[in-house]
Amino acid sequence: MILSRRHVLASAAAAALSGAASVKPVPAQNAPAPVGVHRTKIGDIEVTVLSDGARPGKLTASPSRSATLEQFQDALAADRLPRDEFASVFHPLAIRTGGKLVVLDTGNGPRSLAAGTGRMAANLAAAGFDPKQVDMVIISHFHGDHIGGLVSADGAPAFPNAEVKVPLDEWNYWLDDVNMNKAAEGSNLRNAHGNVRRVFGAIPGKNLTKFESGKEVAPGITTLATPGHTPGHTSFVIASGSGRLLVQADVTSGIALVFVRHPDWFGGGDMDGPMAVATRRKLYDMLAAEKMPVTGYHLPFPALGQIEKSGNGYRFVPVA
Ligand SMILES: [Zn+2]
């Protein structure tokens, strides 16, 4: 079983069963928090949400394979969002746990600065972290908006002293030339395969580790397979004391709020639509039942809150 309530609870420490999970914003000591940086504590673990910027777009076609443009626009309006334009947002994390500095996903990378993204490096510095001090980088999946920041503008590793941990199933899919060659030349999927080779070609093999589901990959951080968006897509449970946080990554992606409301719609980036839908419903049923806080890579900044059941879908309630 790749994803069960028992699995999450077991991995998240017995002490957390009481529903005492909490997301408490931590005020800055002396200065206001920099724009695009938000700190919270999960027990003894400090989690900093970093904005990678926003990429504006015009809505000329439906971002979902299951909804018409008009249905999608109605869904945007229901969340009081504009009908004709949107901004894609991206939220990597910096996590201090057990004396280690961990980065979880890395943003679009420096090649995307002109598009309004690739700002994770600047926000990491604004949060007071030096990329040379990062001990570990954990990757949820291999889409470009999650791995692009592994490499700096000059092609060198952006976190030179970090061990890079990636999902084994993700590695096995993307690095298989048979899968790459099935994708049409020039297609987005083919380009994504090329991008994976470019990025991981820059990371020395000795710094790379592959993980499976249900493993503790850093102190208090446990992996949870959530496939569908990509074959090896992985979420994470952060647990310390009575605090827990589910790092969903792209269980909902794109204009994520719409897919929270309409979990049965296939997202444009969901590589296996039916599997993505099944994973989404299973995880969100669990989060709603447990009132477990969640952070979502594509949810609006600071990308922290809770999932509640609403109608035939769910609703994202941002942290106060
Ligand atoms: Zn993404």
PDB file of N, CA and C in Angstrom, residues 106-149:
ATOM      1  N   THR A 106      13.346  23.207  -5.506  1.00  0.00           N
ATOM      2  CA  THR A 106      14.320  24.288  -5.727  1.00  0.00           C
ATOM      3  C   THR A 106      13.836  25.401  -6.658  1.00  0.00           C
ATOM      4  N   GLY A 107      12.563  25.389  -7.060  1.00  0.00           N
ATOM      5  CA  GLY A 107      12.086  26.450  -7.944  1.00  0.00           C
ATOM      6  C   GLY A 107      12.515  26.243  -9.391  1.00  0.00           C
ATOM      7  N   ASN A 108      12.198  27.245 -10.200  1.00  0.00           N
ATOM      8  CA  ASN A 108      12.401  27.156 -11.650  1.00  0.00           C
ATOM      9  C   ASN A 108      13.846  27.354 -12.085  1.00  0.00           C
ATOM     10  N   GLY A 109      14.642  27.972 -11.218  1.00  0.00           N
ATOM     11  CA  GLY A 109      16.055  28.159 -11.552  1.00  0.00           C
ATOM     12  C   GLY A 109      16.336  29.456 -12.271  1.00  0.00           C
ATOM     13  N   PRO A 110      17.635  29.810 -12.355  1.00  0.00           N
ATOM     14  CA  PRO A 110      18.035  31.132 -12.858  1.00  0.00           C
ATOM     15  C   PRO A 110      17.670  31.378 -14.323  1.00  0.00           C
ATOM     16  N   ARG A 111      17.438  30.307 -15.090  1.00  0.00           N
ATOM     17  CA  ARG A 111      17.090  30.510 -16.504  1.00  0.00           C
ATOM     18  C   ARG A 111      15.699  31.103 -16.664  1.00  0.00           C
ATOM     19  N   SER A 112      14.927  31.148 -15.580  1.00  0.00           N
ATOM     20  CA  SER A 112      13.539  31.621 -15.685  1.00  0.00           C
ATOM     21  C   SER A 112      13.344  33.023 -15.108  1.00  0.00           C
ATOM     22  N   LEU A 113      14.451  33.707 -14.765  1.00  0.00           N
ATOM     23  CA  LEU A 113      14.316  35.018 -14.102  1.00  0.00           C
ATOM     24  C   LEU A 113      13.505  36.008 -14.940  1.00  0.00           C
ATOM     25  N   ALA A 114      13.702  35.985 -16.246  1.00  0.00           N
ATOM     26  CA  ALA A 114      12.996  36.932 -17.110  1.00  0.00           C
ATOM     27  C   ALA A 114      11.488  36.693 -17.083  1.00  0.00           C
ATOM     28  N   ALA A 115      11.066  35.466 -16.760  1.00  0.00           N
ATOM     29  CA  ALA A 115       9.642  35.136 -16.734  1.00  0.00           C
ATOM     30  C   ALA A 115       9.004  35.482 -15.386  1.00  0.00           C
ATOM     31  N   GLY A 116       9.807  36.022 -14.453  1.00  0.00           N
ATOM     32  CA  GLY A 116       9.247  36.405 -13.150  1.00  0.00           C
ATOM     33  C   GLY A 116       9.440  35.347 -12.079  1.00  0.00           C
ATOM     34  N   THR A 117      10.144  34.260 -12.423  1.00  0.00           N
ATOM     35  CA  THR A 117      10.393  33.206 -11.428  1.00  0.00           C
ATOM     36  C   THR A 117      11.910  32.985 -11.292  1.00  0.00           C
ATOM     37  N   GLY A 118      12.297  31.948 -10.600  1.00  0.00           N
ATOM     38  CA  GLY A 118      13.720  31.726 -10.336  1.00  0.00           C
ATOM     39  C   GLY A 118      14.219  32.577  -9.182  1.00  0.00           C
ATOM     40  N   ARG A 119      13.288  33.024  -8.336  1.00  0.00           N
ATOM     41  CA  ARG A 119      13.647  33.933  -7.244  1.00  0.00           C
ATOM     42  C   ARG A 119      13.930  33.200  -5.932  1.00  0.00           C
ATOM     43  N   MET A 120      13.920  31.888  -5.963  1.00  0.00           N
ATOM     44  CA  MET A 120      14.163  31.153  -4.727  1.00  0.00           C
ATOM     45  C   MET A 120      15.525  31.493  -4.136  1.00  0.00           C
ATOM     46  N   ALA A 121      16.558  31.567  -4.970  1.00  0.00           N
ATOM     47  CA  ALA A 121      17.908  31.836  -4.459  1.00  0.00           C
ATOM     48  C   ALA A 121      17.940  33.165  -3.711  1.00  0.00           C
ATOM     49  N   ALA A 122      17.298  34.186  -4.279  1.00  0.00           N
ATOM     50  CA  ALA A 122      17.271  35.503  -3.624  1.00  0.00           C
ATOM     51  C   ALA A 122      16.492  35.430  -2.311  1.00  0.00           C
ATOM     52  N   ASN A 123      15.388  34.698  -2.309  1.00  0.00           N
ATOM     53  CA  ASN A 123      14.596  34.607  -1.076  1.00  0.00           C
ATOM     54  C   ASN A 123      15.263  33.714  -0.019  1.00  0.00           C
ATOM     55  N   LEU A 124      16.047  32.744  -0.473  1.00  0.00           N
ATOM     56  CA  LEU A 124      16.832  31.944   0.474  1.00  0.00           C
ATOM     57  C   LEU A 124      17.826  32.855   1.204  1.00  0.00           C
ATOM     58  N   ALA A 125      18.477  33.731   0.438  1.00  0.00           N
ATOM     59  CA  ALA A 125      19.416  34.690   1.045  1.00  0.00           C
ATOM     60  C   ALA A 125      18.668  35.654   1.959  1.00  0.00           C
ATOM     61  N   ALA A 126      17.502  36.132   1.508  1.00  0.00           N
ATOM     62  CA  ALA A 126      16.708  37.063   2.332  1.00  0.00           C
ATOM     63  C   ALA A 126      16.298  36.414   3.648  1.00  0.00           C
ATOM     64  N   ALA A 127      16.127  35.094   3.628  1.00  0.00           N
ATOM     65  CA  ALA A 127      15.747  34.367   4.846  1.00  0.00           C
ATOM     66  C   ALA A 127      16.958  34.098   5.737  1.00  0.00           C
ATOM     67  N   GLY A 128      18.142  34.481   5.263  1.00  0.00           N
ATOM     68  CA  GLY A 128      19.333  34.350   6.095  1.00  0.00           C
ATOM     69  C   GLY A 128      20.127  33.074   5.866  1.00  0.00           C
ATOM     70  N   PHE A 129      19.873  32.384   4.748  1.00  0.00           N
ATOM     71  CA  PHE A 129      20.561  31.120   4.482  1.00  0.00           C
ATOM     72  C   PHE A 129      21.541  31.278   3.320  1.00  0.00           C
ATOM     73  N   ASP A 130      22.690  30.597   3.461  1.00  0.00           N
ATOM     74  CA  ASP A 130      23.718  30.577   2.415  1.00  0.00           C
ATOM     75  C   ASP A 130      23.619  29.219   1.708  1.00  0.00           C
ATOM     76  N   PRO A 131      23.546  29.193   0.376  1.00  0.00           N
ATOM     77  CA  PRO A 131      23.411  27.894  -0.313  1.00  0.00           C
ATOM     78  C   PRO A 131      24.553  26.925   0.020  1.00  0.00           C
ATOM     79  N   LYS A 132      25.713  27.468   0.378  1.00  0.00           N
ATOM     80  CA  LYS A 132      26.846  26.584   0.735  1.00  0.00           C
ATOM     81  C   LYS A 132      26.597  25.853   2.056  1.00  0.00           C
ATOM     82  N   GLN A 133      25.670  26.399   2.871  1.00  0.00           N
ATOM     83  CA  GLN A 133      25.377  25.770   4.173  1.00  0.00           C
ATOM     84  C   GLN A 133      24.300  24.697   4.065  1.00  0.00           C
ATOM     85  N   VAL A 134      23.698  24.560   2.896  1.00  0.00           N
ATOM     86  CA  VAL A 134      22.621  23.573   2.754  1.00  0.00           C
ATOM     87  C   VAL A 134      23.224  22.165   2.766  1.00  0.00           C
ATOM     88  N   ASP A 135      22.769  21.343   3.709  1.00  0.00           N
ATOM     89  CA  ASP A 135      23.302  19.982   3.869  1.00  0.00           C
ATOM     90  C   ASP A 135      22.634  18.994   2.922  1.00  0.00           C
ATOM     91  N   MET A 136      21.374  19.267   2.596  1.00  0.00           N
ATOM     92  CA  MET A 136      20.602  18.286   1.846  1.00  0.00           C
ATOM     93  C   MET A 136      19.538  18.989   1.005  1.00  0.00           C
ATOM     94  N   VAL A 137      19.353  18.514  -0.217  1.00  0.00           N
ATOM     95  CA  VAL A 137      18.236  18.970  -1.044  1.00  0.00           C
ATOM     96  C   VAL A 137      17.367  17.746  -1.326  1.00  0.00           C
ATOM     97  N   ILE A 138      16.083  17.857  -1.027  1.00  0.00           N
ATOM     98  CA  ILE A 138      15.140  16.772  -1.282  1.00  0.00           C
ATOM     99  C   ILE A 138      14.229  17.222  -2.431  1.00  0.00           C
ATOM    100  N   ILE A 139      14.014  16.337  -3.388  1.00  0.00           N
ATOM    101  CA  ILE A 139      13.208  16.669  -4.570  1.00  0.00           C
ATOM    102  C   ILE A 139      11.929  15.823  -4.570  1.00  0.00           C
ATOM    103  N   SER A 140      10.777  16.488  -4.825  1.00  0.00           N
ATOM    104  CA  SER A 140       9.495  15.770  -4.835  1.00  0.00           C
ATOM    105  C   SER A 140       9.258  15.043  -6.151  1.00  0.00           C
ATOM    106  N   HIS A 141       9.621  15.688  -7.253  1.00  0.00           N
ATOM    107  CA  HIS A 141       9.475  15.096  -8.589  1.00  0.00           C
ATOM    108  C   HIS A 141      10.272  15.933  -9.570  1.00  0.00           C
ATOM    109  N   PHE A 142      10.369  15.456 -10.830  1.00  0.00           N
ATOM    110  CA  PHE A 142      11.371  16.010 -11.736  1.00  0.00           C
ATOM    111  C   PHE A 142      10.831  17.050 -12.718  1.00  0.00           C
ATOM    112  N   HIS A 143       9.654  17.628 -12.503  1.00  0.00           N
ATOM    113  CA  HIS A 143       9.223  18.733 -13.363  1.00  0.00           C
ATOM    114  C   HIS A 143      10.164  19.921 -13.161  1.00  0.00           C
ATOM    115  N   GLY A 144      10.320  20.711 -14.238  1.00  0.00           N
ATOM    116  CA  GLY A 144      11.327  21.768 -14.258  1.00  0.00           C
ATOM    117  C   GLY A 144      11.162  22.822 -13.178  1.00  0.00           C
ATOM    118  N   ASP A 145       9.918  23.071 -12.728  1.00  0.00           N
ATOM    119  CA  ASP A 145       9.711  24.103 -11.706  1.00  0.00           C
ATOM    120  C   ASP A 145      10.134  23.623 -10.320  1.00  0.00           C
ATOM    121  N   HIS A 146      10.524  22.348 -10.211  1.00  0.00           N
ATOM    122  CA  HIS A 146      10.972  21.804  -8.924  1.00  0.00           C
ATOM    123  C   HIS A 146      12.471  21.518  -8.902  1.00  0.00           C
ATOM    124  N   ILE A 147      13.051  21.249 -10.089  1.00  0.00           N
ATOM    125  CA  ILE A 147      14.482  20.890 -10.136  1.00  0.00           C
ATOM    126  C   ILE A 147      15.356  21.976 -10.743  1.00  0.00           C
ATOM    127  N   GLY A 148      14.740  22.991 -11.370  1.00  0.00           N
ATOM    128  CA  GLY A 148      15.536  23.993 -12.093  1.00  0.00           C
ATOM    129  C   GLY A 148      16.562  24.700 -11.221  1.00  0.00           C
ATOM    130  N   GLY A 149      16.212  24.918  -9.947  1.00  0.00           N
ATOM    131  CA  GLY A 149      17.106  25.642  -9.051  1.00  0.00           C
ATOM    132  C   GLY A 149      18.260  24.821  -8.514  1.00  0.00           C
TER     133      GLY A 149
END
